[in-house]
Short mmCIF file of C-alpha atoms and ligand atoms in Angstrom, two decimals:
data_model
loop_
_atom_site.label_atom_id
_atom_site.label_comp_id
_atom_site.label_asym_id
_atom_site.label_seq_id
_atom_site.Cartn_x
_atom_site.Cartn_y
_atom_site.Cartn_z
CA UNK A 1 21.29 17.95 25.09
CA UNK A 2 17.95 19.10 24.92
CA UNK A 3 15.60 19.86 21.77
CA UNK A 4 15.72 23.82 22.24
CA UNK A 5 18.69 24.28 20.13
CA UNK A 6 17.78 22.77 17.17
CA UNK A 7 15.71 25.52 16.11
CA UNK A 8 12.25 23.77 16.10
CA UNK A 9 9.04 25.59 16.52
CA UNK A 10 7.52 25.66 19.39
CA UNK A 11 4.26 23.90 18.94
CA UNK A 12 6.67 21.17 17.66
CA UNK A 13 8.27 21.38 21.26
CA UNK A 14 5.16 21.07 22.72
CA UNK A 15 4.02 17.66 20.69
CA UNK A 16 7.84 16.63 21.95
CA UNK A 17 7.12 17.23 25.82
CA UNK A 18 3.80 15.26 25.26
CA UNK A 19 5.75 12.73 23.86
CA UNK A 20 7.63 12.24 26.34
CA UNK A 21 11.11 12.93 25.22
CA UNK A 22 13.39 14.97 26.60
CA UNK A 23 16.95 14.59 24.83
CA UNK A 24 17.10 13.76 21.02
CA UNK A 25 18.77 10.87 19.91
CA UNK A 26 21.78 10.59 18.16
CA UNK A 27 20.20 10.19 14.47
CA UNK A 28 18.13 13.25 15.49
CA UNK A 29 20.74 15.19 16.76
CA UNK A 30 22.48 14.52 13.18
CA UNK A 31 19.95 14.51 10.87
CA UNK A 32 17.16 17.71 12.17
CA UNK A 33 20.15 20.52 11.24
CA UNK A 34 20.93 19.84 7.61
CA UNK A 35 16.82 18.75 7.08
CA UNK A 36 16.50 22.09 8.12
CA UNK A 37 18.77 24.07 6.11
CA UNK A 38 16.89 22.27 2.80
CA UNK A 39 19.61 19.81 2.18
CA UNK A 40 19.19 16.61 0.99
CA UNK A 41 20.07 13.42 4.05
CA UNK A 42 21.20 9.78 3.14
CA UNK A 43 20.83 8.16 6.76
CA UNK A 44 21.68 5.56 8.36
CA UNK A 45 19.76 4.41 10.99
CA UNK A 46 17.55 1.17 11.60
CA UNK A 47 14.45 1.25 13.54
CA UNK A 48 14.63 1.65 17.47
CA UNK A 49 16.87 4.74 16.68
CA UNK A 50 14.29 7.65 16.43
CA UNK A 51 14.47 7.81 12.76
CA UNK A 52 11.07 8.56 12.45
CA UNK A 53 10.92 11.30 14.59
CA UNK A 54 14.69 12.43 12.92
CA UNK A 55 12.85 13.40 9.39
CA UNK A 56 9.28 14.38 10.39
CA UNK A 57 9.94 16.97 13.16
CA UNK A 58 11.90 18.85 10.57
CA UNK A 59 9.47 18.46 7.54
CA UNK A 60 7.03 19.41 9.71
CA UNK A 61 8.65 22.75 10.66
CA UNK A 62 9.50 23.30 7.03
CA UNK A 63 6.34 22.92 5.88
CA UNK A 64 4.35 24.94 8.56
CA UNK A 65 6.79 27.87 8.50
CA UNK A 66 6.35 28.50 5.05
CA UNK A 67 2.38 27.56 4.39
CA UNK A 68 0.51 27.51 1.31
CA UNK A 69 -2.59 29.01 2.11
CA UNK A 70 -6.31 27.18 2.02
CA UNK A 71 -5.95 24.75 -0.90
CA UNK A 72 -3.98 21.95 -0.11
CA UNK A 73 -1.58 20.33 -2.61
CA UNK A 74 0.75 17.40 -1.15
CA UNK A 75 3.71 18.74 -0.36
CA UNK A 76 5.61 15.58 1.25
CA UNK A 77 5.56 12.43 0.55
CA UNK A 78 6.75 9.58 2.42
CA UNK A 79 7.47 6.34 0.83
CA UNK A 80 7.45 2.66 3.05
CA UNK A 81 7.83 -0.73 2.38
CA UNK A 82 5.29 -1.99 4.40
CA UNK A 83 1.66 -0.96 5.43
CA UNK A 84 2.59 -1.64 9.37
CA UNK A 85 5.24 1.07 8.65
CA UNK A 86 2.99 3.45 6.49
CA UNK A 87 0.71 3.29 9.76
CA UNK A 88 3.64 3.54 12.75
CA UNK A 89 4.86 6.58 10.46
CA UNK A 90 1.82 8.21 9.80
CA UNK A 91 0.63 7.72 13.80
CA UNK A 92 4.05 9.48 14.33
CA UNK A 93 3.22 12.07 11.72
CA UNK A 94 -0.20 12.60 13.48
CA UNK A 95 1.36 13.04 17.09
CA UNK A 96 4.13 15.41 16.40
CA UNK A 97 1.78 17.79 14.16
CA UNK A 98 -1.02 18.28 16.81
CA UNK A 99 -0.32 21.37 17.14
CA UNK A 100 0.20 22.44 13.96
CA UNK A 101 -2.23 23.59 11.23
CA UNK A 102 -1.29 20.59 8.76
CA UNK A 103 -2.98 17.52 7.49
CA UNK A 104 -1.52 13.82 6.65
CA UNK A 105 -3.24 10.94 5.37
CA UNK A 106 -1.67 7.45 4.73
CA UNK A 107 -2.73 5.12 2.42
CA UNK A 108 -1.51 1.69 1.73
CA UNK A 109 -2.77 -1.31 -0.14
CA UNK A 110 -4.81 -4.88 0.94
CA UNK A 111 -7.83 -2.70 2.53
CA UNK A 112 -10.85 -0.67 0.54
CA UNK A 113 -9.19 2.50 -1.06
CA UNK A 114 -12.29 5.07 -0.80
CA UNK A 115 -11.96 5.67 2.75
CA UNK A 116 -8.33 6.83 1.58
CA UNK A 117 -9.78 8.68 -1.31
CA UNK A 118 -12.32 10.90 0.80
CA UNK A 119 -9.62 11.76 2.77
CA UNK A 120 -7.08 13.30 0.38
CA UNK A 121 -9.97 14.70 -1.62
CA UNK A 122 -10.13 16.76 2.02
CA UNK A 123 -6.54 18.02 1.22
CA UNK A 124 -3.66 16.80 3.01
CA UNK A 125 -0.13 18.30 3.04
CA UNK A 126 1.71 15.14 4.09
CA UNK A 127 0.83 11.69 2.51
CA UNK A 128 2.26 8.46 3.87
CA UNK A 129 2.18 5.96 1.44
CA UNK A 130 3.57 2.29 0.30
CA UNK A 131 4.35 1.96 -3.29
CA UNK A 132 1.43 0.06 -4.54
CA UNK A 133 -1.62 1.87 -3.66
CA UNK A 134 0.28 5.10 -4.66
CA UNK A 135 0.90 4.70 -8.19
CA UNK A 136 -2.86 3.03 -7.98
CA UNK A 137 -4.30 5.95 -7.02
CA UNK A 138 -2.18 8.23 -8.53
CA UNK A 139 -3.14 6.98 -12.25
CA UNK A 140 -6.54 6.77 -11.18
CA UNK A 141 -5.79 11.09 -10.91
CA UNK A 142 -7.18 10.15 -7.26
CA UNK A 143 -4.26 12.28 -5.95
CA UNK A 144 -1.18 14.23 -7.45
CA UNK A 145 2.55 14.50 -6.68
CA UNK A 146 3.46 17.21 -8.81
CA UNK A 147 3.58 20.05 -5.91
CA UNK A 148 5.97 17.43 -4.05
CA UNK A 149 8.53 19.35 -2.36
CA UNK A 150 9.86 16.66 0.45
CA UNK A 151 10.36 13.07 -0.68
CA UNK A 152 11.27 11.21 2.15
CA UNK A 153 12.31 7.27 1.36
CA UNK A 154 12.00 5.02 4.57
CA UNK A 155 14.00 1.82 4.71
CA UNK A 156 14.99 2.16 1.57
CA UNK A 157 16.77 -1.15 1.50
CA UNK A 158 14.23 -3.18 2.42
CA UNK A 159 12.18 -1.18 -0.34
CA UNK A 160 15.11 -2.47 -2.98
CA UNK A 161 14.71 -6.15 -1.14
CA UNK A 162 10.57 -6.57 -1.86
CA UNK A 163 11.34 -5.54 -5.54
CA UNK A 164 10.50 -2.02 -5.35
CA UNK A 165 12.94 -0.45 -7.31
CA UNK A 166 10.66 0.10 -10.87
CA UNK A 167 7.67 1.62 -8.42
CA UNK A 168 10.33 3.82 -6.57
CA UNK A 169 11.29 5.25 -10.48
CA UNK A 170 7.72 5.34 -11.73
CA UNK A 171 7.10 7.45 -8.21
CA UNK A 172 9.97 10.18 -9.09
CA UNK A 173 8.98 10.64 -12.19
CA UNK A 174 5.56 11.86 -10.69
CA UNK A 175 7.58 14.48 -8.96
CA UNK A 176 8.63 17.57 -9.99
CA UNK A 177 12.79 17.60 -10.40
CA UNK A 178 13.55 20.37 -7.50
CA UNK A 179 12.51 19.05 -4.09
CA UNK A 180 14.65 18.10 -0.63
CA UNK A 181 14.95 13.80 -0.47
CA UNK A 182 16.05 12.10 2.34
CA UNK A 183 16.79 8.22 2.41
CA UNK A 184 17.20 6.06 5.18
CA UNK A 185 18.45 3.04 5.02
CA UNK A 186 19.17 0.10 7.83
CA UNK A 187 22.16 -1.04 5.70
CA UNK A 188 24.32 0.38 2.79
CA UNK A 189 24.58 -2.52 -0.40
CA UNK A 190 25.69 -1.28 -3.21
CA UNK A 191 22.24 -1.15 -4.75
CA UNK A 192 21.28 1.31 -1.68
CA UNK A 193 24.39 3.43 -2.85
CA UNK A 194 23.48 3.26 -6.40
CA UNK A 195 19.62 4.49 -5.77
CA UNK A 196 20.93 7.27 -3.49
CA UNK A 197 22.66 8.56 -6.49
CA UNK A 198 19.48 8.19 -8.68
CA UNK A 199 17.85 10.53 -6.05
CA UNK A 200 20.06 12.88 -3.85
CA UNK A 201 21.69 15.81 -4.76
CA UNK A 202 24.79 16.20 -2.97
CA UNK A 203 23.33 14.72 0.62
CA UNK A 204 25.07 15.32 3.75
CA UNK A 205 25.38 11.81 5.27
CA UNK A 206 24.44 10.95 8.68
CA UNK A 207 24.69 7.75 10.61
CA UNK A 208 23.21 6.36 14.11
CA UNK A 209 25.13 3.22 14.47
CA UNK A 210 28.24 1.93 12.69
CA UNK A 211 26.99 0.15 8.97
CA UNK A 212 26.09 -3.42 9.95
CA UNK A 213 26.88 -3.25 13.71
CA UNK A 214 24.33 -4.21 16.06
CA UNK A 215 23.05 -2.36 19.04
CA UNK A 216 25.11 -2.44 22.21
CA UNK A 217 22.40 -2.82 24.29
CA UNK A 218 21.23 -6.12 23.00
CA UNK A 219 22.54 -9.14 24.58
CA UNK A 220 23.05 -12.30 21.91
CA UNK A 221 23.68 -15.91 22.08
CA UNK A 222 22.94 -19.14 20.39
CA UNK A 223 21.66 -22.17 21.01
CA UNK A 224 23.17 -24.84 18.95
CA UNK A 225 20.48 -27.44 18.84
CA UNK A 226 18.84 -30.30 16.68
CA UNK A 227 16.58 -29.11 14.24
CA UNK A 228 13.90 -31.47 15.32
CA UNK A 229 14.33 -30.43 19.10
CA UNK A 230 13.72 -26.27 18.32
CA UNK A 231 9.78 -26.09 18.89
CA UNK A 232 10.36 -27.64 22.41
CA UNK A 233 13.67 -25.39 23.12
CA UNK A 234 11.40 -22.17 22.53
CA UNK A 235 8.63 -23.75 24.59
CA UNK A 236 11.12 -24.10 27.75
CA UNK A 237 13.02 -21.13 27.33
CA UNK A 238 9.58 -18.59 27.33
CA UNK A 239 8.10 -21.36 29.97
CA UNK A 240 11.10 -20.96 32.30
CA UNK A 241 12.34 -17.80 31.91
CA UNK A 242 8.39 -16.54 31.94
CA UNK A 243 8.69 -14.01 29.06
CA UNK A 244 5.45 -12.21 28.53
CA UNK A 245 6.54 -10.92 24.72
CA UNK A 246 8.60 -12.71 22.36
CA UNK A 247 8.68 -11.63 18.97
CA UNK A 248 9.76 -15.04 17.35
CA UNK A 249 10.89 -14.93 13.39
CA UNK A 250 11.33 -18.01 10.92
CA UNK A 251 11.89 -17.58 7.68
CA UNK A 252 9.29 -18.88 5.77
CA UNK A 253 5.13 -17.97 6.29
CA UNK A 254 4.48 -21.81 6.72
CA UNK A 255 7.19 -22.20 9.37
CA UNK A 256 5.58 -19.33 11.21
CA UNK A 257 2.22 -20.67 11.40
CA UNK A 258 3.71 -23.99 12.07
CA UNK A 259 5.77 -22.81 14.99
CA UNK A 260 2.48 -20.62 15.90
CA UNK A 261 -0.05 -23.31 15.97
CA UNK A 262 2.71 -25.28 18.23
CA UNK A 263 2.44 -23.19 20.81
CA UNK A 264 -0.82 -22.62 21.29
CA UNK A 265 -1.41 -26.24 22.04
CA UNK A 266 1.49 -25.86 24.83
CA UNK A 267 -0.54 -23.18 26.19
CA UNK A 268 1.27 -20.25 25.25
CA UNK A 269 -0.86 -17.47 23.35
CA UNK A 270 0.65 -16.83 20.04
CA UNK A 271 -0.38 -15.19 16.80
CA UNK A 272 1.46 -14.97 13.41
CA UNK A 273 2.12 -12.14 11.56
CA UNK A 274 3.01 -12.61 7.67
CA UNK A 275 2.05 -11.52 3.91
CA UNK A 276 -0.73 -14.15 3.41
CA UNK A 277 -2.55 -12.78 6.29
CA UNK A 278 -4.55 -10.04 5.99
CA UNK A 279 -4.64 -6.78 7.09
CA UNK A 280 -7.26 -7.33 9.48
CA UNK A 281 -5.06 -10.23 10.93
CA UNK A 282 -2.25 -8.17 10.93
CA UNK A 283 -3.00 -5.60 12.73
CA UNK A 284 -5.35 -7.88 14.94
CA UNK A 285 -2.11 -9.51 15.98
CA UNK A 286 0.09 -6.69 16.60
CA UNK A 287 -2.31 -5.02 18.87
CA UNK A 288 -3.13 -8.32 21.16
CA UNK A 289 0.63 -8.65 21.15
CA UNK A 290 1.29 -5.17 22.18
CA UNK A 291 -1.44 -4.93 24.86
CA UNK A 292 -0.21 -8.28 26.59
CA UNK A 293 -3.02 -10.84 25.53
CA UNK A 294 -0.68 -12.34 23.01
CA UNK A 295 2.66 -13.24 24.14
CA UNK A 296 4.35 -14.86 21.82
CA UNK A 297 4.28 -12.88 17.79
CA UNK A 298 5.80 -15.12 15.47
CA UNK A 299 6.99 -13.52 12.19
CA UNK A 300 8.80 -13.20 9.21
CA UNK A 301 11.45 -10.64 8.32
CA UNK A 302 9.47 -8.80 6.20
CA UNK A 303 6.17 -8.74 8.15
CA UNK A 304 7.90 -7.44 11.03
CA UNK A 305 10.07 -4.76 9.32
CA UNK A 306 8.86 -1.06 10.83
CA UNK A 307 7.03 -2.76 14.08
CA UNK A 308 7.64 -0.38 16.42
CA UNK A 309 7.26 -2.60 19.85
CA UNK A 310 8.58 -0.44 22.19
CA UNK A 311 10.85 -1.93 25.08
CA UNK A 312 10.70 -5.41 23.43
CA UNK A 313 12.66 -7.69 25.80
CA UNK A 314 13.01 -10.75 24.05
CA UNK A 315 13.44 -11.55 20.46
CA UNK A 316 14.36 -15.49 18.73
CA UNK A 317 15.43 -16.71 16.15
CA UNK A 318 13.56 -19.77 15.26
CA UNK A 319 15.20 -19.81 11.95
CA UNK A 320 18.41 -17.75 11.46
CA UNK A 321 18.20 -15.50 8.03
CA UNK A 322 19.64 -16.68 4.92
CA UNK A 323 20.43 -13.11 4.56
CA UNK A 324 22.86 -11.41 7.02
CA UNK A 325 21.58 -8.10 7.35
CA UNK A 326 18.11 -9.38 8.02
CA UNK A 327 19.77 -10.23 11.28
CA UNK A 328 20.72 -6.83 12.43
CA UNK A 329 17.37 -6.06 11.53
CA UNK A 330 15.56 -8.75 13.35
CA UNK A 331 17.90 -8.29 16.77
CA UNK A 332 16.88 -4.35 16.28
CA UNK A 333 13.31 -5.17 17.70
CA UNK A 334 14.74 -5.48 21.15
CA UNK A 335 17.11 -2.87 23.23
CA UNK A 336 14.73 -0.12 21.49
CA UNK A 337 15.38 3.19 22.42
CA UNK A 338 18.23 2.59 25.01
CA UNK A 339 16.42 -0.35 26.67
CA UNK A 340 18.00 -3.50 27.31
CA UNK A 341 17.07 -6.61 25.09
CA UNK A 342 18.07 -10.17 24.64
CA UNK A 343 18.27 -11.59 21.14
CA UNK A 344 18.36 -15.56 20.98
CA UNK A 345 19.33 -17.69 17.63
CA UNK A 346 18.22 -21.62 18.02
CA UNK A 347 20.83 -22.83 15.10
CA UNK A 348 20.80 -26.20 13.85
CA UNK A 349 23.76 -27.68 11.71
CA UNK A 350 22.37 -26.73 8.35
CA UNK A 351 22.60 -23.32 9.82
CA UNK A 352 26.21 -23.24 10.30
CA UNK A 353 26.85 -21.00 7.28
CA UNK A 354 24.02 -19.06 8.00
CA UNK A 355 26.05 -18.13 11.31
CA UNK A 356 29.29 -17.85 9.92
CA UNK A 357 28.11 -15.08 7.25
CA UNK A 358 26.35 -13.01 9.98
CA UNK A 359 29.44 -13.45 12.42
CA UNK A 360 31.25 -11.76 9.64
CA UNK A 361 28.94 -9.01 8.83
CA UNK A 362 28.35 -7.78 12.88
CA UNK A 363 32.18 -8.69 13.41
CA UNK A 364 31.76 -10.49 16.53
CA UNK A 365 31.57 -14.27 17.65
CA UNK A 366 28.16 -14.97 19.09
CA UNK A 367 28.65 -16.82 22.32
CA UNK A 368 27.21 -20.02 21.92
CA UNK A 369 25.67 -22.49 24.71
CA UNK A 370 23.71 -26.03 24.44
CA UNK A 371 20.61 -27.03 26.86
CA UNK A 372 20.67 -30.45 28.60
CA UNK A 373 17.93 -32.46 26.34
CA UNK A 374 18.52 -30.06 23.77
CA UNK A 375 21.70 -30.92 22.06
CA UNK A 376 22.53 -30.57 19.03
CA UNK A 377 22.73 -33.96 16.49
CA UNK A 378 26.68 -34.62 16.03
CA UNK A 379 25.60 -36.39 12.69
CA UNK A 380 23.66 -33.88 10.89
CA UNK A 381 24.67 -32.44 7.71
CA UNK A 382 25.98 -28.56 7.97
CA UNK A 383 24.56 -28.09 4.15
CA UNK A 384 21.97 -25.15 4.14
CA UNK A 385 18.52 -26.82 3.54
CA UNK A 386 17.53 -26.68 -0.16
CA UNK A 387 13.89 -24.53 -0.11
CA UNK A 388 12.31 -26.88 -2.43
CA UNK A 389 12.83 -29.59 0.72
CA UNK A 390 10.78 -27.07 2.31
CA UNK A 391 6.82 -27.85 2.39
CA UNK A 392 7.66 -28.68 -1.58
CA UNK A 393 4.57 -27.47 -3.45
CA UNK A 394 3.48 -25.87 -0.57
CA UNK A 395 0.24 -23.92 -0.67
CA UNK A 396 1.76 -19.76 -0.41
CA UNK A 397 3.54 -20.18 -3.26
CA UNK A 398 -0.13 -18.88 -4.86
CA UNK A 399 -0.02 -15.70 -3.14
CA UNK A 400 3.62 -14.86 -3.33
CA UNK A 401 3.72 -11.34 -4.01
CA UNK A 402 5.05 -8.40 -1.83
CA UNK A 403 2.97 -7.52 0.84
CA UNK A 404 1.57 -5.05 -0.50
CA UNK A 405 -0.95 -4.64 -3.80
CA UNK A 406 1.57 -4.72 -6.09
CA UNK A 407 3.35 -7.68 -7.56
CA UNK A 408 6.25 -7.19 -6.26
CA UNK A 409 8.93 -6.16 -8.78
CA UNK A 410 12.15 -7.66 -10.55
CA UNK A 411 13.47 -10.32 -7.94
CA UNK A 412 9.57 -11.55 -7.29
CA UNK A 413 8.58 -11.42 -10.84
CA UNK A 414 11.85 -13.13 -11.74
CA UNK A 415 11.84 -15.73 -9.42
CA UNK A 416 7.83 -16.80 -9.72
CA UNK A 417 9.07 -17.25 -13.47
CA UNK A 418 12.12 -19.10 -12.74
CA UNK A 419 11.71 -21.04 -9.72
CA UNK A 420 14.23 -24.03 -10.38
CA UNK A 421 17.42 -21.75 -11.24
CA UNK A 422 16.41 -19.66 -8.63
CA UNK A 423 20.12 -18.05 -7.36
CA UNK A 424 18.45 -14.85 -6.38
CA UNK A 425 20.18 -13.92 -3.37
CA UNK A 426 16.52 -13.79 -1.36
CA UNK A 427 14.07 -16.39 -1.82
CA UNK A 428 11.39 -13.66 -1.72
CA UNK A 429 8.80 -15.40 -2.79
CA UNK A 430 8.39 -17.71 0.58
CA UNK A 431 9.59 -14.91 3.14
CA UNK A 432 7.02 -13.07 3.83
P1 LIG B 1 11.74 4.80 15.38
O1 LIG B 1 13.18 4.42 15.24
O2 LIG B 1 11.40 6.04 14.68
O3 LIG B 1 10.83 3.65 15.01
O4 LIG B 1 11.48 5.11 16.93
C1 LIG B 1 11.66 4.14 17.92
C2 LIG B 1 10.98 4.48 19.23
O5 LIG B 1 11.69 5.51 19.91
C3 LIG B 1 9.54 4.99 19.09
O6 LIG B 1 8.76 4.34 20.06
C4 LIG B 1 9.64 6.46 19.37
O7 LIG B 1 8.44 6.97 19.93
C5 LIG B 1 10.80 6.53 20.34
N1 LIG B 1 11.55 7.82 20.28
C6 LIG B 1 11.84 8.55 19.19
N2 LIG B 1 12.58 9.63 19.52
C7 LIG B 1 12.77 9.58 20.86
C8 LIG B 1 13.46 10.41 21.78
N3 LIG B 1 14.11 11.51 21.41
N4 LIG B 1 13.43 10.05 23.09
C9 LIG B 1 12.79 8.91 23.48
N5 LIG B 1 12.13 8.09 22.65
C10 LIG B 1 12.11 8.41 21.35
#
């Protein structure tokens, strides 16, 4: 199938063809028609799938087949977790309207804000934004979403996860009452469910892949292994096999700059990518990373959330995720697009129920091998570590927050307050 029949403009077709792509992809193919017609969408569809693409080619037809003359109120708005998404989404957003007569800005927090203010004082019709810096500038009266008239939510469950829900609230209530939403989502919790209520009218429901499944084009394994052994498995298995990018995740920021400064010393350019770095870093690291100077990008889960590395081949698990569907999102870096990837977990014995609760989620027994000098230690205890063993006292505690400007929101606040009876299901504050 190509793009003709879904009714896009032409000078939408033309940014497509420069793009580069000639069928659309299955979220596309289910979520353009109903964006369309005006309805509102609940998706779901994890990166890698075209999402992006899926709601802006049809926003942008809607809003430049029915324009609003010279003065420019913001019409769309949409809302990310992360500033490496706001920018991913907004570059997308950029692309597909070069032909169009329409203007988008994004703005997101941990960099100067006037830059951002000159440019929506210009006028811009589309506004990419992550919670923080919005509601910032918005009571500032820097900008105004009361002509909103597409609210798009992007990964809204990882949005729910950094404690966004009160800024997500605050943000509707900005809004006038009668506009289209659309929500995507990786996964479907409860809470997801529950905030697609809050916000869609009678959606039409699309999906990409099966809930919780991962992609079929990503092979996985693990490695069972001694904890202590890890750093030198990952050293021999990029050294041998020769992989020239390896997005690497732990789970906390100290373990990735740990892991990071490790392999520098073995002579293997690396770079980490986490909330106490700054933007500068950040993006520093993604770009080395993506032109080939960096090969190995270690991260954590939410750091890495809307990278958009295409044809990633290789992707490890230092550390698996204490949280199941952070798996399916991590393994979703690789196999992008219909490309092949390999997604590698080095599990140690206090991992084992770590393994067991994402076996259950994907449905499917991960095959599991051991290296020769690798093994794993027969006499280790299969408890989950405790995360006050971890670096107790350690120094990111201080700058804990979400990634971006804001504080976070109920599960940071509450778990800065309340360290020791911490039974939050996320250990948010050392994630990042
Ligand atoms: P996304 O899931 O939106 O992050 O997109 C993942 C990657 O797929 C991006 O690099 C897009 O440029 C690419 N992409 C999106 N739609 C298509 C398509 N129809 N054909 C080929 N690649 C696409």
């Amino acid at each position: 199938m190509s793009f003709t029949p879904l009714g896009l403009s032409q000078a939408l077709l033309k940014a497509i063809t420069k793009k580069g792509y000639t069928t659309p992809s299955p979220i596309q193919q289910k979520a353009i028609p109903p964006i369309l017609e005006g309805k509102d969408v609940l998706a779901s569809a994890q990166t890698g799938t075209g999402k992006t693409a899926g709601f802006t080619l049809p926003l942008l037809h809607f809003l430049s087949e029915n324009p609003k003359g010279k003065f420019r109120p913001i019409r769309a708005l949409i809302l990310t977790p992360t500033r490496e998404l706001a920018a991913q989404v907004y570059n997308n957003v950029k692309e597909y309207s070069e032909f169009l007569n329409l203007q988008s800005a994004v703005i997101f927090g941990g960099v100067n804000q006037k830059p951002q203010i000159a440019r929506i004082r210009q006028g811009v019709d589309i506004l990419v934004a992550t919670p923080g810096r919005l509601l910032d500038l918005e009571s500032q009266g820097v900008l105004s979403l009361k002509r909103i008239e597409v609210f798009i939510l992007d990964e809204a469950d990882r949005m729910l996860d950094m404690g966004f829900l009160r800024d997500i609230e605050r943000v509707i209530k900005t809004m006038p009452t009668r506009r289209q939403n659309l929500m995507f989502s990786a996964t479907f919790s409860k809470e997801i469910k529950k905030l697609a209520h809050g916000i869609l009218n009678n959606p039409v429901q699309v999906e990409a892949t099966p809930e919780n499944t991962t992609v079929e084009a990503i092979t996985q394994k693990v490695y069972r292994v001694a904890k202590g052994l890890k750093t030198g498995l990952i050293i021999k298995l990029i050294s041998d096999g020769n992989w020239k990018q390896v997005l690497v995740f732990t789970r906390t920021k100290h373990g990735a700059n740990k892991l990071c400064k490790k392999m520098i010393s073995a002579n293997i350019s690396a770079a980490a990518i986490h909330g106490n770095k700054s933007q500068g870093a950040r993006t520093k690291a993604l770009a080395g990373f993506k032109n080939g100077r960096i090969r190995v990008l270690v991260a954590t889960d939410i750091a890495a959330r809307g990278l958009d590395i295409p044809l990633l081949p290789h992707v490890v698990n230092f550390e698996l995720p204490n949280i199941s569907e952070d798996y399916v999102h991590r393994i979703g870096r690789t196999g992008r697009a219909g490309a092949k990837g390999e997604a590698l977990s080095l599990v140690s014995a206090d991992e084992t129920t770590y393994l067991q609760s994402i076996e259950k989620l994907i449905d499917m027994k991960l095959p599991v091998e051991i290296i020769e000098g690798f093994e794993p230690d027969p006499n280790a205890s299969t408890v989950p570590e405790k995360r006050q063993q971890r670096g107790g006292g350690n120094r990111s505690r201080r700058n804990s927050g979400s990634e971006n400007s804001k504080s976070g929101g109920q599960k940071n606040n509450n778990s800065r307050r309340r360290p020791k009876r911490n039974n939050n299901r996320r250990n948010n504050d050392k994630r990042h």
